[in-house]
Tab-separated table of C-alpha atoms and ligand atoms in Angstrom:
chain	number	residue	atom	x	y	z
A	844	MET	CA	18.421	-7.187	-59.204
A	845	ALA	CA	16.640	-6.557	-55.873
A	846	ILE	CA	15.664	-3.187	-56.980
A	847	ASN	CA	14.086	-4.543	-60.139
A	848	GLU	CA	12.316	-7.275	-58.328
A	849	ASN	CA	10.872	-4.856	-55.800
A	850	LEU	CA	9.796	-2.468	-58.644
A	851	CYS	CA	8.192	-5.205	-60.674
A	852	SER	CA	6.224	-6.597	-57.712
A	853	PHE	CA	5.100	-3.133	-56.771
A	854	PHE	CA	4.007	-2.231	-60.292
A	855	SER	CA	2.020	-5.363	-60.612
A	856	PHE	CA	0.442	-4.643	-57.228
A	857	LEU	CA	-0.755	-1.228	-58.530
A	858	THR	CA	-1.803	-2.050	-61.978
A	859	GLY	CA	-4.557	-4.447	-63.004
A	860	THR	CA	-7.770	-4.602	-61.074
A	861	VAL	CA	-6.674	-2.228	-58.379
A	862	MET	CA	-5.653	0.512	-60.645
A	863	ALA	CA	-8.706	0.173	-62.944
A	864	LYS	CA	-11.078	0.300	-59.976
A	865	PHE	CA	-9.548	3.275	-58.165
A	866	GLY	CA	-7.972	4.958	-61.178
A	867	SER	CA	-10.207	8.056	-60.818
A	868	ILE	CA	-7.918	10.009	-58.462
A	869	ASP	CA	-4.698	9.779	-60.296
A	870	TYR	CA	-3.501	13.411	-59.987
A	871	PRO	CA	-1.852	15.257	-57.125
A	872	HIS	CA	-4.296	16.575	-54.508
A	873	ASN	CA	-4.398	17.676	-50.818
A	874	ARG	CA	-6.564	15.828	-48.325
A	875	TYR	CA	-7.669	17.342	-44.961
A	876	ASN	CA	-7.165	15.536	-41.653
A	877	PRO	CA	-9.908	17.055	-39.422
A	878	LEU	CA	-8.510	15.316	-36.306
A	879	LEU	CA	-5.279	17.264	-36.554
A	880	ASP	CA	-6.288	20.214	-38.718
A	881	GLU	CA	-3.611	19.340	-41.243
A	882	TRP	CA	-3.344	18.608	-44.873
A	883	ILE	CA	-1.659	15.621	-46.541
A	884	LEU	CA	-0.415	15.845	-50.086
A	885	VAL	CA	-1.333	12.712	-52.139
A	886	CYS	CA	0.507	12.026	-55.296
A	887	PRO	CA	-0.680	8.794	-56.800
A	888	HIS	CA	1.268	9.198	-60.011
A	889	ARG	CA	4.453	9.066	-58.087
A	890	SER	CA	4.046	5.317	-57.368
A	891	LYS	CA	5.692	4.860	-60.813
A	892	ARG	CA	8.989	6.482	-59.826
A	893	PRO	CA	12.064	4.239	-59.802
A	894	TRP	CA	13.600	3.416	-56.501
A	895	MET	CA	17.339	3.737	-56.209
A	896	GLY	CA	17.314	4.506	-52.505
A	897	LYS	CA	17.682	2.384	-49.367
A	898	ILE	CA	16.558	-1.192	-49.488
A	899	GLU	CA	16.081	-2.750	-46.060
A	900	LYS	CA	17.308	-6.378	-45.646
A	901	LYS	CA	14.306	-8.677	-45.462
A	902	GLU	CA	16.079	-10.771	-42.855
A	903	ASP	CA	16.460	-7.713	-40.719
A	904	HIS	CA	12.768	-7.825	-39.882
A	905	GLN	CA	12.954	-11.494	-39.201
A	906	ASN	CA	15.971	-11.266	-36.982
A	907	GLN	CA	14.314	-8.553	-35.033
A	908	SER	CA	10.810	-10.046	-35.109
A	909	ASN	CA	9.860	-12.065	-32.162
A	910	GLU	CA	9.412	-15.413	-34.027
A	911	THR	CA	13.023	-16.509	-34.641
A	912	ALA	CA	15.232	-18.769	-32.567
A	913	ALA	CA	17.133	-15.582	-31.491
A	914	GLY	CA	13.957	-14.218	-29.979
A	915	GLU	CA	13.527	-17.432	-27.977
A	916	LYS	CA	16.776	-16.928	-25.993
A	917	LEU	CA	16.025	-15.709	-22.478
A	918	ASN	CA	15.841	-12.047	-22.714
A	919	ALA	CA	15.110	-9.178	-20.227
A	920	LEU	CA	11.417	-9.226	-20.954
A	921	SER	CA	10.866	-12.996	-20.864
A	922	PRO	CA	9.581	-14.986	-17.840
A	923	GLY	CA	12.473	-15.422	-15.494
A	924	GLY	CA	14.557	-12.977	-17.572
A	925	VAL	CA	16.930	-10.705	-15.696
A	926	ARG	CA	16.366	-7.092	-16.471
A	927	ALA	CA	19.144	-4.447	-16.868
A	928	ASN	CA	18.824	-3.404	-13.335
A	929	GLY	CA	19.297	-7.028	-11.966
A	930	ILE	CA	15.599	-7.641	-11.173
A	931	GLN	CA	14.376	-11.031	-12.250
A	932	ASN	CA	10.915	-11.229	-13.811
A	933	PRO	CA	8.541	-13.761	-12.347
A	934	LEU	CA	7.681	-16.840	-14.376
A	935	TYR	CA	4.502	-15.242	-15.717
A	936	ASN	CA	2.298	-17.228	-17.906
A	937	SER	CA	-0.027	-14.435	-19.448
A	938	THR	CA	0.705	-10.802	-19.625
A	939	TYR	CA	3.209	-9.072	-17.316
A	940	VAL	CA	3.497	-5.353	-16.454
A	941	PHE	CA	6.289	-3.581	-14.724
A	942	ASP	CA	7.630	0.004	-14.217
A	943	ASN	CA	10.087	0.812	-16.981
A	944	ASP	CA	13.676	0.630	-15.622
A	945	PHE	CA	14.664	3.530	-17.896
A	946	PRO	CA	11.605	5.691	-17.706
A	947	ALA	CA	11.361	8.782	-19.857
A	948	LEU	CA	8.920	10.349	-17.240
A	949	ILE	CA	9.291	10.266	-13.566
A	950	ASP	CA	7.062	11.397	-10.675
A	951	THR	CA	9.774	12.857	-8.588
A	952	ASP	CA	9.616	16.345	-7.188
A	953	CYS	CA	10.673	18.410	-10.218
A	954	PRO	CA	10.056	21.973	-9.149
A	955	ASP	CA	6.992	23.669	-10.490
A	956	ASN	CA	8.822	26.914	-11.356
A	957	LEU	CA	11.518	26.131	-13.920
A	958	ASN	CA	12.406	29.766	-14.531
A	959	ILE	CA	16.096	29.323	-15.321
A	960	TYR	CA	15.441	30.031	-19.036
A	961	ASN	CA	12.739	32.654	-18.819
A	962	ASN	CA	13.114	34.413	-15.494
A	963	ASP	CA	11.943	37.645	-17.229
A	964	GLY	CA	8.714	35.962	-18.231
A	965	ASN	CA	9.654	35.916	-21.957
A	966	GLN	CA	7.165	33.866	-23.902
A	967	LEU	CA	9.811	32.628	-26.307
A	968	PHE	CA	11.524	30.543	-23.646
A	969	ARG	CA	8.748	28.626	-21.888
A	970	VAL	CA	9.411	25.563	-19.775
A	971	GLN	CA	6.986	23.395	-17.864
A	972	PRO	CA	7.599	20.419	-15.477
A	973	ALA	CA	6.923	17.097	-17.140
A	974	ARG	CA	6.079	14.379	-14.675
A	975	GLY	CA	4.639	10.830	-15.235
A	976	ARG	CA	5.179	7.187	-15.011
A	977	CYS	CA	6.386	4.697	-17.638
A	978	ARG	CA	5.316	1.048	-17.717
A	979	VAL	CA	6.266	-1.882	-19.929
A	980	MET	CA	3.714	-4.616	-20.744
A	981	CYS	CA	4.810	-8.066	-22.011
A	982	PHE	CA	2.043	-9.506	-24.085
A	983	HIS	CA	2.844	-13.223	-23.668
A	984	PRO	CA	5.395	-15.561	-22.108
A	985	SER	CA	6.690	-16.703	-25.440
A	986	SER	CA	9.168	-14.519	-27.434
A	987	ARG	CA	8.195	-16.347	-30.579
A	988	LEU	CA	4.554	-15.056	-30.686
A	989	SER	CA	3.459	-11.596	-32.002
A	990	LEU	CA	-0.162	-10.553	-31.651
A	991	PRO	CA	-1.412	-11.973	-34.844
A	992	LEU	CA	-0.053	-15.371	-34.004
A	993	MET	CA	-1.696	-15.454	-30.559
A	994	SER	CA	-5.132	-16.874	-29.855
A	995	ILE	CA	-8.109	-14.692	-29.342
A	996	ASP	CA	-8.119	-15.406	-25.569
A	997	GLU	CA	-4.383	-14.424	-25.372
A	998	ILE	CA	-5.109	-11.089	-27.218
A	999	LEU	CA	-8.117	-10.657	-24.947
A	1000	ALA	CA	-5.741	-10.876	-21.929
A	1001	VAL	CA	-3.678	-8.048	-23.569
A	1002	ILE	CA	-6.799	-5.908	-23.934
A	1003	ASN	CA	-7.799	-6.637	-20.299
A	1004	ALA	CA	-4.248	-5.703	-19.176
A	1005	TRP	CA	-4.520	-2.429	-21.203
A	1006	ILE	CA	-7.810	-1.620	-19.450
A	1007	GLY	CA	-6.263	-2.494	-15.992
A	1008	GLU	CA	-3.505	-0.089	-16.635
A	1009	LEU	CA	-5.992	2.705	-17.774
A	1010	LEU	CA	-8.039	2.150	-14.664
A	1011	LYS	CA	-5.063	2.480	-12.397
A	1012	LEU	CA	-3.273	5.344	-14.117
A	1013	GLY	CA	-6.219	7.216	-15.697
A	1014	PRO	CA	-7.627	8.715	-12.423
A	1015	ILE	CA	-4.127	10.186	-11.680
A	1016	TYR	CA	-2.699	11.192	-15.140
A	1017	ARG	CA	-3.944	13.595	-17.674
A	1018	TRP	CA	-3.005	11.221	-20.510
A	1019	VAL	CA	-2.227	7.513	-20.604
A	1020	GLN	CA	-0.539	6.647	-23.881
A	1021	ILE	CA	-0.559	2.898	-24.577
A	1022	PHE	CA	1.600	2.298	-27.618
A	1023	GLU	CA	3.483	-0.692	-29.386
A	1024	ASN	CA	6.531	-0.219	-31.424
A	1025	LYS	CA	6.967	-3.364	-33.442
A	1026	GLY	CA	10.098	-4.191	-35.381
A	1027	ALA	CA	13.626	-2.823	-35.132
A	1028	ILE	CA	12.829	-0.551	-38.160
A	1029	MET	CA	10.404	1.335	-35.760
A	1030	GLY	CA	13.008	1.569	-33.038
A	1031	CYS	CA	11.767	-1.353	-31.012
A	1032	SER	CA	14.547	-2.459	-28.654
A	1033	ASN	CA	13.557	-5.925	-27.770
A	1034	PRO	CA	11.962	-8.725	-29.800
A	1035	HIS	CA	9.797	-10.021	-27.068
A	1036	PRO	CA	6.195	-9.052	-27.767
A	1037	HIS	CA	5.497	-5.984	-25.667
A	1038	CYS	CA	4.096	-2.489	-25.521
A	1039	GLN	CA	4.745	0.511	-23.428
A	1040	ILE	CA	2.515	2.873	-21.403
A	1041	TRP	CA	3.598	6.501	-20.735
A	1042	ALA	CA	1.267	8.278	-18.319
A	1043	SER	CA	1.893	12.007	-17.987
A	1044	HIS	CA	0.355	14.903	-15.970
A	1045	PHE	CA	0.266	16.956	-19.189
A	1046	LEU	CA	-1.757	16.428	-22.507
A	1047	PRO	CA	0.771	15.725	-25.205
A	1048	ASN	CA	0.625	17.610	-28.498
A	1049	ILE	CA	-1.353	15.108	-30.655
A	1050	PRO	CA	-3.992	14.154	-28.180
A	1051	ARG	CA	-4.398	17.862	-27.245
A	1052	LYS	CA	-5.029	18.748	-30.916
A	1053	LYS	CA	-7.372	15.845	-31.313
A	1054	ASP	CA	-9.232	16.822	-28.171
A	1055	GLN	CA	-9.617	20.436	-29.459
A	1056	GLN	CA	-10.669	19.507	-32.977
A	1057	GLN	CA	-13.310	17.025	-31.815
A	1058	ARG	CA	-14.546	19.498	-29.271
A	1059	ASN	CA	-14.869	22.199	-31.898
A	1060	TYR	CA	-16.825	19.796	-34.164
A	1061	PHE	CA	-19.040	18.653	-31.399
A	1062	GLU	CA	-19.909	22.242	-30.403
A	1063	LYS	CA	-20.713	23.136	-34.002
A	1064	TYR	CA	-22.712	20.010	-34.983
A	1065	GLY	CA	-23.826	18.453	-31.736
A	1066	ARG	CA	-22.335	15.041	-32.797
A	1067	ALA	CA	-18.933	13.393	-32.449
A	1068	MET	CA	-16.564	13.984	-35.417
A	1069	LEU	CA	-15.597	10.354	-35.721
A	1070	TRP	CA	-19.110	9.175	-35.371
A	1071	ASP	CA	-20.076	11.165	-38.409
A	1072	TYR	CA	-16.967	10.137	-40.211
A	1073	VAL	CA	-17.525	6.393	-39.482
A	1074	GLN	CA	-21.114	6.563	-40.801
A	1075	LYS	CA	-19.895	8.077	-43.964
A	1076	GLU	CA	-17.213	5.435	-44.429
A	1077	LEU	CA	-19.735	2.692	-43.904
A	1078	SER	CA	-21.937	4.126	-46.633
A	1079	ASN	CA	-19.150	3.921	-49.091
A	1080	GLU	CA	-16.818	1.143	-47.928
A	1081	GLU	CA	-13.930	1.673	-50.231
A	1082	ARG	CA	-11.489	2.487	-47.405
A	1083	ILE	CA	-12.761	-0.248	-45.203
A	1084	VAL	CA	-10.360	-3.158	-44.653
A	1085	LEU	CA	-12.177	-5.290	-42.058
A	1086	LYS	CA	-15.465	-5.074	-40.152
A	1087	ASN	CA	-17.072	-7.229	-37.476
A	1088	GLU	CA	-20.141	-6.806	-35.234
A	1089	HIS	CA	-18.658	-3.770	-33.262
A	1090	TRP	CA	-15.396	-2.660	-34.882
A	1091	LEU	CA	-14.138	-1.247	-38.119
A	1092	ALA	CA	-10.541	-1.207	-39.443
A	1093	LEU	CA	-10.083	1.288	-42.225
A	1094	VAL	CA	-7.441	3.297	-44.031
A	1095	PRO	CA	-8.355	6.812	-43.048
A	1096	PHE	CA	-9.284	9.235	-45.826
A	1097	TRP	CA	-6.374	11.321	-44.578
A	1098	ALA	CA	-3.809	8.510	-43.921
A	1099	THR	CA	-0.200	9.560	-44.113
A	1100	TRP	CA	1.681	6.371	-44.018
A	1101	PRO	CA	1.198	3.985	-46.930
A	1102	PHE	CA	-0.645	1.240	-45.044
A	1103	GLU	CA	-1.831	3.272	-42.130
A	1104	THR	CA	-5.076	2.061	-40.602
A	1105	MET	CA	-7.397	3.139	-37.815
A	1106	LEU	CA	-9.466	0.880	-35.741
A	1107	LEU	CA	-12.671	2.162	-34.141
A	1108	PRO	CA	-16.127	1.260	-32.897
A	1109	TYR	CA	-19.096	1.960	-35.219
A	1110	HIS	CA	-22.145	0.493	-33.411
A	1111	ARG	CA	-22.113	2.878	-30.443
A	1112	SER	CA	-20.081	5.812	-29.205
A	1113	ILE	CA	-17.264	4.661	-27.048
A	1114	GLN	CA	-14.951	7.180	-25.386
A	1115	ARG	CA	-12.300	5.052	-23.856
A	1116	LEU	CA	-10.970	1.539	-23.700
A	1117	ASN	CA	-12.324	1.073	-20.202
A	1118	ASP	CA	-15.865	1.726	-21.520
A	1119	ILE	CA	-15.964	-1.422	-23.611
A	1120	ASN	CA	-18.070	-4.532	-22.528
A	1121	GLU	CA	-17.144	-8.122	-22.636
A	1122	MET	CA	-18.529	-8.776	-26.090
A	1123	GLU	CA	-16.821	-5.741	-27.510
A	1124	LYS	CA	-13.530	-6.846	-25.910
A	1125	LYS	CA	-13.840	-10.280	-27.678
A	1126	SER	CA	-14.725	-8.765	-31.002
A	1127	LEU	CA	-11.850	-6.287	-30.646
A	1128	ALA	CA	-9.429	-9.154	-30.143
A	1129	SER	CA	-10.783	-10.792	-33.134
A	1130	ILE	CA	-10.462	-7.813	-35.448
A	1131	MET	CA	-7.038	-7.059	-34.028
A	1132	LYS	CA	-5.963	-10.654	-35.032
A	1133	GLY	CA	-7.558	-10.193	-38.495
A	1134	LEU	CA	-5.874	-6.846	-39.234
A	1135	LEU	CA	-2.499	-7.839	-37.945
A	1136	THR	CA	-2.735	-11.121	-40.019
A	1137	ILE	CA	-3.456	-9.044	-43.001
A	1138	TYR	CA	-0.413	-6.883	-42.280
A	1139	ASP	CA	1.868	-9.846	-41.898
A	1140	ASN	CA	0.482	-11.444	-45.040
A	1141	LEU	CA	0.955	-8.420	-47.151
A	1142	PHE	CA	4.738	-8.901	-47.546
A	1143	GLU	CA	4.985	-12.232	-45.692
A	1144	ILE	CA	6.954	-10.777	-42.846
A	1145	SER	CA	6.339	-9.923	-39.314
A	1146	PHE	CA	4.953	-6.411	-40.207
A	1147	PRO	CA	6.614	-3.527	-38.454
A	1148	TYR	CA	4.482	-0.621	-37.111
A	1149	SER	CA	3.934	1.916	-34.331
A	1150	MET	CA	0.426	1.714	-32.910
A	1151	GLY	CA	-1.338	3.675	-30.107
A	1152	TRP	CA	-4.670	4.001	-28.507
A	1153	HIS	CA	-6.437	7.369	-28.366
A	1154	GLY	CA	-9.423	7.957	-26.149
A	1155	ALA	CA	-10.944	10.676	-24.030
A	1156	PRO	CA	-8.238	12.348	-21.814
A	1157	THR	CA	-8.058	11.299	-18.248
A	1158	GLY	CA	-6.833	12.805	-14.935
A	1159	PRO	CA	-8.586	13.556	-11.569
A	1160	GLU	CA	-10.973	16.076	-13.177
A	1161	TYR	CA	-11.876	14.168	-16.313
A	1162	PHE	CA	-11.694	10.520	-15.615
A	1163	ASP	CA	-15.230	10.061	-14.455
A	1164	SER	CA	-16.730	12.718	-16.668
A	1165	LYS	CA	-18.399	12.188	-19.968
A	1166	GLN	CA	-16.653	13.522	-23.065
A	1167	PRO	CA	-19.020	12.904	-25.877
A	1168	HIS	CA	-16.917	14.647	-28.435
A	1169	TRP	CA	-14.418	11.741	-28.252
A	1170	ILE	CA	-14.536	8.386	-29.994
A	1171	LEU	CA	-12.013	5.766	-28.964
A	1172	HIS	CA	-9.647	4.745	-31.802
A	1173	ALA	CA	-6.445	2.954	-32.384
A	1174	VAL	CA	-3.885	4.098	-35.008
A	1175	TYR	CA	-1.513	1.892	-36.865
A	1176	TYR	CA	1.456	3.518	-38.664
A	1177	PRO	CA	3.512	0.810	-40.606
A	1178	PRO	CA	6.579	2.290	-42.385
A	1179	LEU	CA	6.830	-0.130	-45.216
A	1180	LEU	CA	5.849	1.046	-48.735
A	1181	ARG	CA	6.465	-1.107	-51.825
A	1182	SER	CA	7.650	-4.363	-50.229
A	1183	ALA	CA	9.274	-5.930	-47.248
A	1184	THR	CA	12.368	-4.023	-48.097
A	1185	ILE	CA	11.342	-0.537	-49.094
A	1186	LYS	CA	10.441	1.830	-46.317
A	1187	LYS	CA	8.558	5.135	-46.608
A	1188	PHE	CA	10.821	7.906	-45.312
A	1189	MET	CA	9.125	10.905	-43.730
A	1190	VAL	CA	11.864	13.316	-44.762
A	1191	GLY	CA	12.545	16.186	-47.184
A	1192	TYR	CA	9.183	17.774	-48.154
A	1193	GLU	CA	7.481	15.963	-45.209
A	1194	LEU	CA	9.840	17.428	-42.649
A	1195	CYS	CA	10.076	20.823	-44.343
A	1196	ALA	CA	6.606	21.459	-45.573
A	1197	GLN	CA	3.880	18.814	-45.260
A	1198	SER	CA	3.211	15.072	-45.105
A	1199	GLN	CA	3.006	13.461	-48.424
A	1200	ARG	CA	1.997	9.898	-49.745
A	1201	ASP	CA	2.060	8.200	-53.119
A	1202	ILE	CA	-0.390	5.363	-53.174
A	1203	THR	CA	-3.920	6.560	-52.383
A	1204	PRO	CA	-5.671	5.445	-49.231
A	1205	GLU	CA	-8.372	3.681	-51.399
A	1206	LYS	CA	-5.715	1.652	-53.187
A	1207	ALA	CA	-3.961	0.872	-49.948
A	1208	ALA	CA	-7.314	-0.392	-48.532
A	1209	GLU	CA	-8.023	-2.457	-51.643
A	1210	ILE	CA	-4.587	-4.085	-51.378
A	1211	LEU	CA	-5.032	-4.883	-47.817
A	1212	ARG	CA	-8.520	-6.177	-48.390
A	1213	GLN	CA	-7.009	-8.744	-50.863
A	1214	GLN	CA	-5.089	-10.487	-47.922
A	1215	ASN	CA	-6.704	-13.290	-45.980
A	1216	PRO	CA	-7.513	-12.149	-42.448
A	1217	ASN	CA	-8.273	-15.727	-41.272
A	1218	LYS	CA	-5.037	-17.448	-42.340
A	1219	HIS	CA	-1.560	-16.289	-41.361
A	1220	TYR	CA	1.043	-17.099	-43.965
A	1221	LYS	CA	3.075	-18.862	-41.362
A	1222	ILE	CA	0.306	-21.317	-40.217
B	1705	H2U	P1	10.834	-0.686	-26.840
B	1705	H2U	O1	11.161	-2.044	-27.467
B	1705	H2U	O2	9.551	-0.089	-27.484
B	1705	H2U	O3	11.912	0.164	-26.814
B	1705	H2U	O4	10.363	-0.938	-25.307
B	1705	H2U	C1	11.114	-1.744	-24.476
B	1705	H2U	C2	11.275	-0.991	-23.131
B	1705	H2U	O5	11.565	-1.898	-22.111
B	1705	H2U	C3	12.205	0.166	-23.164
B	1705	H2U	O6	11.442	1.412	-22.835
B	1705	H2U	C4	12.397	-1.165	-21.132
B	1705	H2U	C5	13.115	-0.152	-22.096
B	1705	H2U	O7	13.524	0.944	-21.243
B	1705	H2U	N1	13.300	-2.111	-20.597
B	1705	H2U	C6	13.392	-2.150	-19.160
B	1705	H2U	O8	12.585	-1.419	-18.481
B	1705	H2U	N2	14.243	-2.958	-18.544
B	1705	H2U	C7	15.073	-3.864	-19.205
B	1705	H2U	O9	15.863	-4.565	-18.564
B	1705	H2U	C8	15.025	-3.885	-20.633
B	1705	H2U	C9	14.186	-2.975	-21.370
């Protein structure tokens, strides 16, 4: 029964006006992601396939979302909450940032020469030290509020706290990854609204690739890749979900996840979060609220995703230098596909060969645009 309901609602989603308007690319094709130098296989006709696989429980999202009574109980991230190591949080009334009690990266004196695996200099067994610092940021004192349910000023406080962390960690670390895992389906371990910050002395794979690709483009054309990309998107608009005076939320041409979006500035070239002015911060808070409200309204759940900020790399040599090949952007990767209960799995062909998606980015953008960014389904 649940399977049929899900299929029916998804078919009606994709048929009618949406299908008629964007029915032109209805055959399999590969799309290029210039930021990562990768191809994505797009198979729109596959949206029609029956689903006999895993159906997530809708209540799972709700139980693990931060809006239930369960989430209200004092937990380790709440004001006054006692953390796993016995430390009690202060009674904070806005954002609160602390060093992760279980950090993946630490700044201890790991030896530079880790040659136990390749003491003959063999290139097939390379090891490098990995040092860094991990932080946790609580967005709000209430466990019941996710970002789209917060006020603009409360989201602004989160943006300011992100910038504060970047200003503190950026001069020291080569990369400062701010990311939010939302929902248990994305591996989030705590329902209190929060994100993490992992700062490392090395440039991780994805930013390293993005840095190289954008640099190559800049050297060839004398303009930032994402600047050119955004101007093209503005002239067409079919992948744009939301726009305000400074920011654009769109489903990238090369999106991999069904309702993946990218948030980026379009009025001027901005390299990093700490480059944005007060007006831009406020309009960023506003577009974040709108985009996340759209996400929640789509399946009427607290929408799960992993999001992260990507801006010009940092570190002692680079923090104060201009890196005009970069444009700041946030990426949102939600796992849900057909409904609140059907998840897209990146397995099989995706793991063994290449990322693949069914619904086209244009259809995904159209579906997201149909949601009201100004009214959350819960309010
Ligand atoms: P996630 O929900 O994305 O897993 O992030 C929660 C982080 O909070 C996680 O990295 C940390 C976990 O290590 N944490 C503490 O540092 N102390 C605690 O007492 C609970 C959770």
